[in-house]
Amino acid sequence: MGSLDDMDDLRSWLALAEKLGEVRSIRGAHWDKEIGAASEANYRSAAPPALVFDDIVGYPTGMRVLTASMSNARRLGMTLRLGTDLDDRALIEALRSKPGEWAANASRYPVNEVETGPVKENVTGPEAADLLVFPVPQWHEADGGRYIGTGCAVFTTDPETGVLNAGAYRMQVQNGGRAASVNIEAGKHGAAHVREWFAREGRAPVTASFGHDPLLLVVAGTEVPAGVSELEYAGAVRGRSVDVIRGEVTGLPVPATAEIAVEGWLYPGRREQEGPFGEWTGYYSGGTEPVLTMDIERIYHRDDPIQLGAPPGKPPHDYSYMRSVMKSAMIQDALIRSGLPGVEGVWAHEAGGGRQLLAVAVHQRYAGHARQAGCLAAQIPAAAYMNKFVVVVDADVNPRSLNDVVWAMCTRTDPVGDIETMSRTWGSRVDPLREQGVPPFNTRAVIDACRPWQRLESFPRVAESSEELLDRVTRRWPDVLGGIR
């Protein structure tokens, strides 16, 4: 164990992360808010390590919870099989064009169906199903319950084509552990599958995994192109197909090396009150409402299972870095595939949860180019959900630096003529601005923070040293300046 080639489940991922010195352990925390609070404190550090919680109060040693799995460049690069020594800049460079390649190659990696796997070391039927035999955390102080589904992958299928979808939907434990609500946003692929199954058969099959190679959280938590199976996409990233077993009840796939998995059916009238829950916007904004709920037909789990936790909250949170990196790469790929020229870089800032604030850097090539880039980025499918602000900057501005982006807005934007808004766009139920009972539209702004096209040649020169000069002085005095750039 201990190399990228060895990784095929959460345990081998954890073994490599430990070998790299990327993991810290906390023993004796309580599932009731302490795991969540310790994780939150960890996210606020400059380069948060992965945290493994063991000896959780009320539970046996070995039943663990992992958080902050991909909260820095090194572990995210490792998860994406891009390397084990990447910093932020190297990770972004390594990701260039990769999402498009993975989507294009996904069909070459169909799932590998196996008869059994570690996830079937223990199988529980409905009469004894109890999710609370696992140390499921209450993540935030004001949450409405314990959430086993944060770093999860929820699997649904298109009843017509059989195409699989995996989504990271929050799942709250219900009915004393015998059920779990599945909170799926209406515009997501999984929600469309559920509606189609309801119309066709009056019920919808669902499986969910709660501990797995963190790569499955990446693909479940970002917008893989429609029609592409997330498990096949994960196979393209790994360079080999994902092993799955078939659920005994629904026939849907379950990752064969998962730590904990469940299956059952959703019915239109089977709902439980769900929430509130501290969401990725940084608010308890989803409210409490009846949500589709699955009575557990089967629980599968390994001995001494590890839950993969990825609780959201006020940024930075567990997966905000991962989402920022992945969304940035996907949006940049999508803009280039659209035919937009001169795309220098894209960054989906963590302050906006990796969705609400996008910066797009372009080499201006014609009048209207900057505005075109902003309008495309605001509505392109990879970026459309819950987008609020798109800021377009020139190529001399680093889109990853919030300071540089705001500086460009302050010095190159005329608020009267350079800010455009769009109304009734794709919002979310968790938007704190949405009033209860109102459809989840939102409004977004495109901010042109580029030098005016007609003044490109005459616009004042930026007062800063050249990259060559900065590199030279940094090399000359590395002990003093090496950590600044």
mmCIF file of C-alpha atoms in Angstrom, residues 47-347:
data_model
loop_
_atom_site.group_PDB
_atom_site.id
_atom_site.type_symbol
_atom_site.label_atom_id
_atom_site.label_comp_id
_atom_site.label_asym_id
_atom_site.label_seq_id
_atom_site.Cartn_x
_atom_site.Cartn_y
_atom_site.Cartn_z
ATOM 1 C CA ALA A 47 -3.436 24.047 4.800
ATOM 2 C CA PRO A 48 -5.852 21.863 6.784
ATOM 3 C CA PRO A 49 -4.824 18.229 7.257
ATOM 4 C CA ALA A 50 -7.272 15.377 6.898
ATOM 5 C CA LEU A 51 -8.803 14.493 10.272
ATOM 6 C CA VAL A 52 -9.639 10.946 11.408
ATOM 7 C CA PHE A 53 -11.944 10.699 14.430
ATOM 8 C CA ASP A 54 -11.735 7.447 16.417
ATOM 9 C CA ASP A 55 -12.872 6.261 19.846
ATOM 10 C CA ILE A 56 -15.987 8.340 19.292
ATOM 11 C CA VAL A 57 -18.062 8.584 22.475
ATOM 12 C CA GLY A 58 -20.590 5.767 22.638
ATOM 13 C CA TYR A 59 -19.057 3.766 19.782
ATOM 14 C CA PRO A 60 -16.372 1.075 19.554
ATOM 15 C CA THR A 61 -12.793 1.786 18.532
ATOM 16 C CA GLY A 62 -12.387 1.442 14.769
ATOM 17 C CA MET A 63 -15.706 3.039 13.793
ATOM 18 C CA ARG A 64 -14.180 6.194 12.351
ATOM 19 C CA VAL A 65 -15.198 9.430 10.644
ATOM 20 C CA LEU A 66 -12.896 11.174 8.156
ATOM 21 C CA THR A 67 -13.194 14.880 7.324
ATOM 22 C CA ALA A 68 -11.182 17.409 5.269
ATOM 23 C CA SER A 69 -10.225 14.670 2.834
ATOM 24 C CA MET A 70 -9.517 17.100 -0.019
ATOM 25 C CA SER A 71 -9.021 20.461 1.646
ATOM 26 C CA ASN A 72 -5.616 21.160 0.122
ATOM 27 C CA ALA A 73 -3.898 20.849 -3.252
ATOM 28 C CA ARG A 74 -1.726 17.869 -2.345
ATOM 29 C CA ARG A 75 -4.603 15.576 -1.313
ATOM 30 C CA LEU A 76 -6.890 16.732 -4.109
ATOM 31 C CA GLY A 77 -4.116 16.150 -6.657
ATOM 32 C CA MET A 78 -3.595 12.713 -5.142
ATOM 33 C CA THR A 79 -7.330 11.938 -5.343
ATOM 34 C CA LEU A 80 -7.427 12.973 -8.999
ATOM 35 C CA ARG A 81 -4.379 10.770 -9.728
ATOM 36 C CA LEU A 82 -2.419 13.809 -10.897
ATOM 37 C CA GLY A 83 0.464 13.496 -8.435
ATOM 38 C CA THR A 84 1.326 13.615 -4.743
ATOM 39 C CA ASP A 85 3.397 16.801 -4.545
ATOM 40 C CA LEU A 86 1.242 19.472 -6.225
ATOM 41 C CA ASP A 87 0.707 22.978 -4.892
ATOM 42 C CA ASP A 88 -2.202 25.214 -5.938
ATOM 43 C CA ARG A 89 -0.573 26.509 -9.113
ATOM 44 C CA ALA A 90 0.719 23.089 -10.210
ATOM 45 C CA LEU A 91 -2.677 21.507 -9.577
ATOM 46 C CA ILE A 92 -4.443 24.041 -11.787
ATOM 47 C CA GLU A 93 -1.882 23.493 -14.555
ATOM 48 C CA ALA A 94 -2.202 19.712 -14.268
ATOM 49 C CA LEU A 95 -5.997 19.982 -14.534
ATOM 50 C CA ARG A 96 -6.010 21.967 -17.782
ATOM 51 C CA SER A 97 -8.227 20.137 -20.301
ATOM 52 C CA LYS A 98 -8.531 17.084 -18.015
ATOM 53 C CA PRO A 99 -12.300 17.296 -17.275
ATOM 54 C CA GLY A 100 -13.060 17.295 -21.007
ATOM 55 C CA GLU A 101 -10.717 14.359 -21.589
ATOM 56 C CA TRP A 102 -12.248 12.381 -18.725
ATOM 57 C CA ALA A 103 -15.782 12.986 -20.031
ATOM 58 C CA ALA A 104 -14.772 12.010 -23.570
ATOM 59 C CA ASN A 105 -13.095 8.794 -22.375
ATOM 60 C CA ALA A 106 -15.677 7.770 -19.759
ATOM 61 C CA SER A 107 -17.451 5.237 -21.993
ATOM 62 C CA ARG A 108 -14.204 3.269 -22.232
ATOM 63 C CA TYR A 109 -14.484 2.449 -18.514
ATOM 64 C CA PRO A 110 -17.839 0.726 -17.906
ATOM 65 C CA VAL A 111 -18.327 -0.484 -14.354
ATOM 66 C CA ASN A 112 -16.959 -3.912 -13.565
ATOM 67 C CA GLU A 113 -19.737 -5.937 -11.942
ATOM 68 C CA VAL A 114 -18.464 -8.408 -9.330
ATOM 69 C CA GLU A 115 -20.285 -10.994 -7.238
ATOM 70 C CA THR A 116 -19.097 -9.686 -3.907
ATOM 71 C CA GLY A 117 -16.723 -7.236 -2.278
ATOM 72 C CA PRO A 118 -15.633 -5.840 1.090
ATOM 73 C CA VAL A 119 -18.868 -3.839 1.396
ATOM 74 C CA LYS A 120 -20.738 -7.151 1.836
ATOM 75 C CA GLU A 121 -18.769 -8.227 4.904
ATOM 76 C CA ASN A 122 -21.943 -7.349 6.841
ATOM 77 C CA VAL A 123 -25.472 -7.255 5.382
ATOM 78 C CA THR A 124 -28.532 -6.166 7.380
ATOM 79 C CA GLY A 125 -32.145 -6.515 6.247
ATOM 80 C CA PRO A 126 -35.025 -4.121 6.927
ATOM 81 C CA GLU A 127 -36.106 -5.735 10.191
ATOM 82 C CA ALA A 128 -32.793 -4.863 11.871
ATOM 83 C CA ALA A 129 -31.763 -1.793 9.837
ATOM 84 C CA ASP A 130 -30.338 0.950 12.053
ATOM 85 C CA LEU A 131 -28.077 3.680 10.705
ATOM 86 C CA LEU A 132 -27.317 4.829 14.238
ATOM 87 C CA VAL A 133 -25.135 1.790 14.908
ATOM 88 C CA PHE A 134 -22.590 4.039 13.131
ATOM 89 C CA PRO A 135 -21.299 7.253 14.773
ATOM 90 C CA VAL A 136 -23.314 9.584 12.548
ATOM 91 C CA PRO A 137 -22.466 13.174 13.536
ATOM 92 C CA GLN A 138 -24.702 16.086 14.264
ATOM 93 C CA TRP A 139 -22.459 18.459 12.355
ATOM 94 C CA HIS A 140 -23.681 21.928 13.361
ATOM 95 C CA GLU A 141 -25.220 23.218 16.557
ATOM 96 C CA ALA A 142 -28.593 24.132 15.034
ATOM 97 C CA ASP A 143 -28.981 21.165 12.666
ATOM 98 C CA GLY A 144 -32.297 19.377 12.823
ATOM 99 C CA GLY A 145 -30.713 15.947 13.215
ATOM 100 C CA ARG A 146 -27.826 13.651 12.385
ATOM 101 C CA TYR A 147 -26.634 13.597 8.773
ATOM 102 C CA ILE A 148 -25.025 10.428 7.445
ATOM 103 C CA GLY A 149 -25.060 11.789 3.897
ATOM 104 C CA THR A 150 -22.522 14.602 3.461
ATOM 105 C CA GLY A 151 -19.551 12.993 1.697
ATOM 106 C CA CYS A 152 -21.916 10.509 0.112
ATOM 107 C CA ALA A 153 -22.658 9.302 -3.402
ATOM 108 C CA VAL A 154 -26.363 8.697 -4.112
ATOM 109 C CA PHE A 155 -27.063 6.517 -7.159
ATOM 110 C CA THR A 156 -30.112 6.742 -9.415
ATOM 111 C CA THR A 157 -30.745 5.619 -12.986
ATOM 112 C CA ASP A 158 -32.662 6.836 -15.999
ATOM 113 C CA PRO A 159 -35.519 4.295 -16.282
ATOM 114 C CA GLU A 160 -35.512 4.602 -20.073
ATOM 115 C CA THR A 161 -31.790 4.335 -20.862
ATOM 116 C CA GLY A 162 -30.327 2.854 -17.693
ATOM 117 C CA VAL A 163 -27.705 5.646 -17.554
ATOM 118 C CA LEU A 164 -26.462 6.012 -13.985
ATOM 119 C CA ASN A 165 -26.196 9.245 -12.014
ATOM 120 C CA ALA A 166 -24.307 9.831 -8.773
ATOM 121 C CA GLY A 167 -25.086 12.919 -6.707
ATOM 122 C CA ALA A 168 -23.888 14.214 -3.345
ATOM 123 C CA TYR A 169 -27.267 14.940 -1.745
ATOM 124 C CA ARG A 170 -27.631 15.552 1.958
ATOM 125 C CA MET A 171 -29.199 12.634 3.843
ATOM 126 C CA GLN A 172 -30.637 12.952 7.342
ATOM 127 C CA VAL A 173 -31.208 9.925 9.545
ATOM 128 C CA GLN A 174 -34.932 9.465 10.183
ATOM 129 C CA ASN A 175 -37.187 7.225 12.303
ATOM 130 C CA GLY A 176 -34.533 6.305 14.815
ATOM 131 C CA GLY A 177 -32.125 5.033 12.168
ATOM 132 C CA ARG A 178 -34.569 2.972 10.090
ATOM 133 C CA ALA A 179 -34.889 5.536 7.299
ATOM 134 C CA ALA A 180 -33.029 8.401 5.633
ATOM 135 C CA SER A 181 -34.335 11.454 3.802
ATOM 136 C CA VAL A 182 -32.728 12.296 0.462
ATOM 137 C CA ASN A 183 -32.740 16.031 -0.243
ATOM 138 C CA ILE A 184 -32.314 16.372 -4.024
ATOM 139 C CA GLU A 185 -32.490 19.796 -5.706
ATOM 140 C CA ALA A 186 -35.217 19.817 -8.377
ATOM 141 C CA GLY A 187 -32.858 20.715 -11.231
ATOM 142 C CA LYS A 188 -30.379 17.906 -10.608
ATOM 143 C CA HIS A 189 -30.098 14.788 -12.780
ATOM 144 C CA GLY A 190 -31.012 12.570 -9.828
ATOM 145 C CA ALA A 191 -34.268 14.466 -9.274
ATOM 146 C CA ALA A 192 -35.190 14.022 -12.947
ATOM 147 C CA HIS A 193 -34.559 10.271 -12.635
ATOM 148 C CA VAL A 194 -36.772 10.063 -9.538
ATOM 149 C CA ARG A 195 -39.621 11.933 -11.271
ATOM 150 C CA GLU A 196 -39.379 9.644 -14.296
ATOM 151 C CA TRP A 197 -39.475 6.525 -12.114
ATOM 152 C CA PHE A 198 -42.493 7.893 -10.219
ATOM 153 C CA ALA A 199 -44.337 8.491 -13.488
ATOM 154 C CA ARG A 200 -43.393 5.065 -14.816
ATOM 155 C CA GLU A 201 -43.680 2.768 -11.775
ATOM 156 C CA GLY A 202 -44.833 4.822 -8.800
ATOM 157 C CA ARG A 203 -41.538 4.372 -6.966
ATOM 158 C CA ALA A 204 -37.822 5.040 -7.563
ATOM 159 C CA PRO A 205 -34.864 2.789 -6.682
ATOM 160 C CA VAL A 206 -31.930 4.395 -4.846
ATOM 161 C CA THR A 207 -28.606 3.238 -3.443
ATOM 162 C CA ALA A 208 -26.135 5.370 -1.507
ATOM 163 C CA SER A 209 -22.542 4.985 -0.334
ATOM 164 C CA PHE A 210 -21.261 6.766 2.770
ATOM 165 C CA GLY A 211 -17.567 5.873 2.630
ATOM 166 C CA HIS A 212 -15.496 5.397 -0.533
ATOM 167 C CA ASP A 213 -12.509 6.577 -2.543
ATOM 168 C CA PRO A 214 -12.911 10.378 -2.214
ATOM 169 C CA LEU A 215 -12.817 10.522 -6.025
ATOM 170 C CA LEU A 216 -16.456 9.378 -5.944
ATOM 171 C CA LEU A 217 -17.310 12.446 -3.858
ATOM 172 C CA VAL A 218 -15.590 14.617 -6.470
ATOM 173 C CA VAL A 219 -17.650 13.197 -9.347
ATOM 174 C CA ALA A 220 -20.872 13.121 -7.306
ATOM 175 C CA GLY A 221 -20.417 16.710 -6.125
ATOM 176 C CA THR A 222 -19.662 18.377 -9.470
ATOM 177 C CA GLU A 223 -21.644 18.634 -12.691
ATOM 178 C CA VAL A 224 -20.463 15.755 -14.866
ATOM 179 C CA PRO A 225 -21.988 16.250 -18.362
ATOM 180 C CA ALA A 226 -25.503 14.880 -18.868
ATOM 181 C CA GLY A 227 -25.541 11.360 -20.248
ATOM 182 C CA VAL A 228 -22.149 10.499 -18.740
ATOM 183 C CA SER A 229 -22.159 8.033 -15.847
ATOM 184 C CA GLU A 230 -20.264 9.384 -12.860
ATOM 185 C CA LEU A 231 -18.848 5.915 -12.170
ATOM 186 C CA GLU A 232 -17.524 5.703 -15.732
ATOM 187 C CA TYR A 233 -16.143 9.225 -15.372
ATOM 188 C CA ALA A 234 -14.382 8.096 -12.173
ATOM 189 C CA GLY A 235 -13.018 5.131 -14.134
ATOM 190 C CA ALA A 236 -11.547 7.522 -16.701
ATOM 191 C CA VAL A 237 -9.844 9.501 -13.911
ATOM 192 C CA ARG A 238 -8.476 6.312 -12.339
ATOM 193 C CA GLY A 239 -7.526 4.688 -15.622
ATOM 194 C CA ARG A 240 -9.470 1.541 -14.677
ATOM 195 C CA SER A 241 -13.112 0.633 -14.198
ATOM 196 C CA VAL A 242 -14.870 0.854 -10.828
ATOM 197 C CA ASP A 243 -15.900 -2.469 -9.271
ATOM 198 C CA VAL A 244 -19.567 -2.617 -8.249
ATOM 199 C CA ILE A 245 -21.986 -5.127 -6.783
ATOM 200 C CA ARG A 246 -25.692 -5.097 -7.543
ATOM 201 C CA GLY A 247 -28.035 -4.219 -4.716
ATOM 202 C CA GLU A 248 -30.049 -7.215 -3.562
ATOM 203 C CA VAL A 249 -33.302 -5.232 -3.560
ATOM 204 C CA THR A 250 -33.104 -2.627 -6.329
ATOM 205 C CA GLY A 251 -30.400 -4.016 -8.615
ATOM 206 C CA LEU A 252 -28.688 -0.622 -8.639
ATOM 207 C CA PRO A 253 -24.906 -0.556 -8.296
ATOM 208 C CA VAL A 254 -23.002 -0.144 -5.054
ATOM 209 C CA PRO A 255 -19.211 0.405 -5.053
ATOM 210 C CA ALA A 256 -17.798 -2.999 -4.087
ATOM 211 C CA THR A 257 -15.166 -1.421 -1.820
ATOM 212 C CA ALA A 258 -17.525 1.034 -0.102
ATOM 213 C CA GLU A 259 -17.364 1.290 3.682
ATOM 214 C CA ILE A 260 -21.123 1.680 4.277
ATOM 215 C CA ALA A 261 -23.956 1.572 1.736
ATOM 216 C CA VAL A 262 -27.747 1.420 1.795
ATOM 217 C CA GLU A 263 -30.532 0.770 -0.656
ATOM 218 C CA GLY A 264 -34.264 1.151 -0.844
ATOM 219 C CA TRP A 265 -37.121 2.874 -2.660
ATOM 220 C CA LEU A 266 -38.482 6.402 -2.756
ATOM 221 C CA TYR A 267 -42.273 6.847 -3.001
ATOM 222 C CA PRO A 268 -44.043 10.132 -3.856
ATOM 223 C CA GLY A 269 -45.998 10.193 -0.601
ATOM 224 C CA ARG A 270 -43.229 8.960 1.708
ATOM 225 C CA ARG A 271 -41.740 12.076 3.236
ATOM 226 C CA GLU A 272 -40.337 13.181 6.580
ATOM 227 C CA GLN A 273 -39.605 16.617 7.999
ATOM 228 C CA GLU A 274 -35.976 17.378 7.159
ATOM 229 C CA GLY A 275 -33.599 20.094 8.301
ATOM 230 C CA PRO A 276 -32.587 22.672 9.071
ATOM 231 C CA PHE A 277 -28.993 22.059 8.000
ATOM 232 C CA GLY A 278 -25.994 24.382 7.811
ATOM 233 C CA GLU A 279 -25.452 24.646 4.068
ATOM 234 C CA TRP A 280 -22.579 25.580 1.720
ATOM 235 C CA THR A 281 -23.850 29.163 1.462
ATOM 236 C CA GLY A 282 -22.921 29.554 5.127
ATOM 237 C CA TYR A 283 -26.514 29.760 6.386
ATOM 238 C CA TYR A 284 -29.320 27.570 7.685
ATOM 239 C CA SER A 285 -31.144 28.592 4.548
ATOM 240 C CA GLY A 286 -32.955 25.458 3.428
ATOM 241 C CA GLY A 287 -35.538 25.582 6.209
ATOM 242 C CA THR A 288 -37.502 22.558 7.385
ATOM 243 C CA GLU A 289 -39.865 20.804 5.017
ATOM 244 C CA PRO A 290 -41.136 17.324 4.100
ATOM 245 C CA VAL A 291 -38.492 15.569 1.989
ATOM 246 C CA LEU A 292 -38.578 12.264 0.120
ATOM 247 C CA THR A 293 -37.519 9.539 2.548
ATOM 248 C CA MET A 294 -36.196 6.038 1.946
ATOM 249 C CA ASP A 295 -37.031 3.218 4.321
ATOM 250 C CA ILE A 296 -33.847 1.179 4.517
ATOM 251 C CA GLU A 297 -34.166 -2.223 2.843
ATOM 252 C CA ARG A 298 -30.503 -3.179 3.152
ATOM 253 C CA ILE A 299 -27.427 -1.887 4.956
ATOM 254 C CA TYR A 300 -24.063 -3.146 3.703
ATOM 255 C CA HIS A 301 -20.856 -2.368 5.570
ATOM 256 C CA ARG A 302 -17.279 -3.399 6.110
ATOM 257 C CA ASP A 303 -15.897 -4.357 9.485
ATOM 258 C CA ASP A 304 -14.879 -1.195 11.375
ATOM 259 C CA PRO A 305 -16.309 1.102 8.697
ATOM 260 C CA ILE A 306 -15.090 4.646 8.003
ATOM 261 C CA GLN A 307 -17.637 7.370 7.198
ATOM 262 C CA LEU A 308 -16.499 9.979 4.702
ATOM 263 C CA GLY A 309 -17.738 13.265 6.126
ATOM 264 C CA ALA A 310 -17.915 16.415 4.030
ATOM 265 C CA PRO A 311 -20.106 18.864 5.953
ATOM 266 C CA PRO A 312 -20.758 22.244 4.337
ATOM 267 C CA GLY A 313 -20.997 25.527 6.224
ATOM 268 C CA LYS A 314 -19.673 29.065 6.059
ATOM 269 C CA PRO A 315 -16.720 28.947 3.624
ATOM 270 C CA PRO A 316 -14.112 27.645 3.823
ATOM 271 C CA HIS A 317 -15.751 24.324 4.580
ATOM 272 C CA ASP A 318 -14.977 20.670 3.958
ATOM 273 C CA TYR A 319 -15.325 20.550 0.182
ATOM 274 C CA SER A 320 -15.167 24.236 -0.789
ATOM 275 C CA TYR A 321 -11.552 23.931 -1.982
ATOM 276 C CA MET A 322 -12.301 20.789 -3.975
ATOM 277 C CA ARG A 323 -15.371 22.371 -5.530
ATOM 278 C CA SER A 324 -13.490 25.568 -6.394
ATOM 279 C CA VAL A 325 -10.761 23.647 -8.178
ATOM 280 C CA MET A 326 -13.075 21.242 -10.014
ATOM 281 C CA LYS A 327 -15.647 23.856 -11.005
ATOM 282 C CA SER A 328 -12.902 26.170 -12.229
ATOM 283 C CA ALA A 329 -11.419 23.469 -14.445
ATOM 284 C CA MET A 330 -14.809 22.351 -15.771
ATOM 285 C CA ILE A 331 -15.977 25.891 -16.538
ATOM 286 C CA GLN A 332 -12.715 26.761 -18.276
ATOM 287 C CA ASP A 333 -12.964 23.585 -20.384
ATOM 288 C CA ALA A 334 -16.589 24.366 -21.233
ATOM 289 C CA LEU A 335 -15.781 27.937 -22.282
ATOM 290 C CA ILE A 336 -12.967 26.742 -24.534
ATOM 291 C CA ARG A 337 -15.177 24.017 -26.059
ATOM 292 C CA SER A 338 -17.829 26.651 -26.766
ATOM 293 C CA GLY A 339 -15.374 28.322 -29.155
ATOM 294 C CA LEU A 340 -14.686 31.366 -26.988
ATOM 295 C CA PRO A 341 -11.130 32.506 -27.842
ATOM 296 C CA GLY A 342 -8.517 33.930 -25.517
ATOM 297 C CA VAL A 343 -9.515 32.170 -22.277
ATOM 298 C CA GLU A 344 -6.571 32.550 -19.908
ATOM 299 C CA GLY A 345 -8.081 31.190 -16.697
ATOM 300 C CA VAL A 346 -11.188 30.696 -14.553
ATOM 301 C CA TRP A 347 -11.551 30.555 -10.791
#
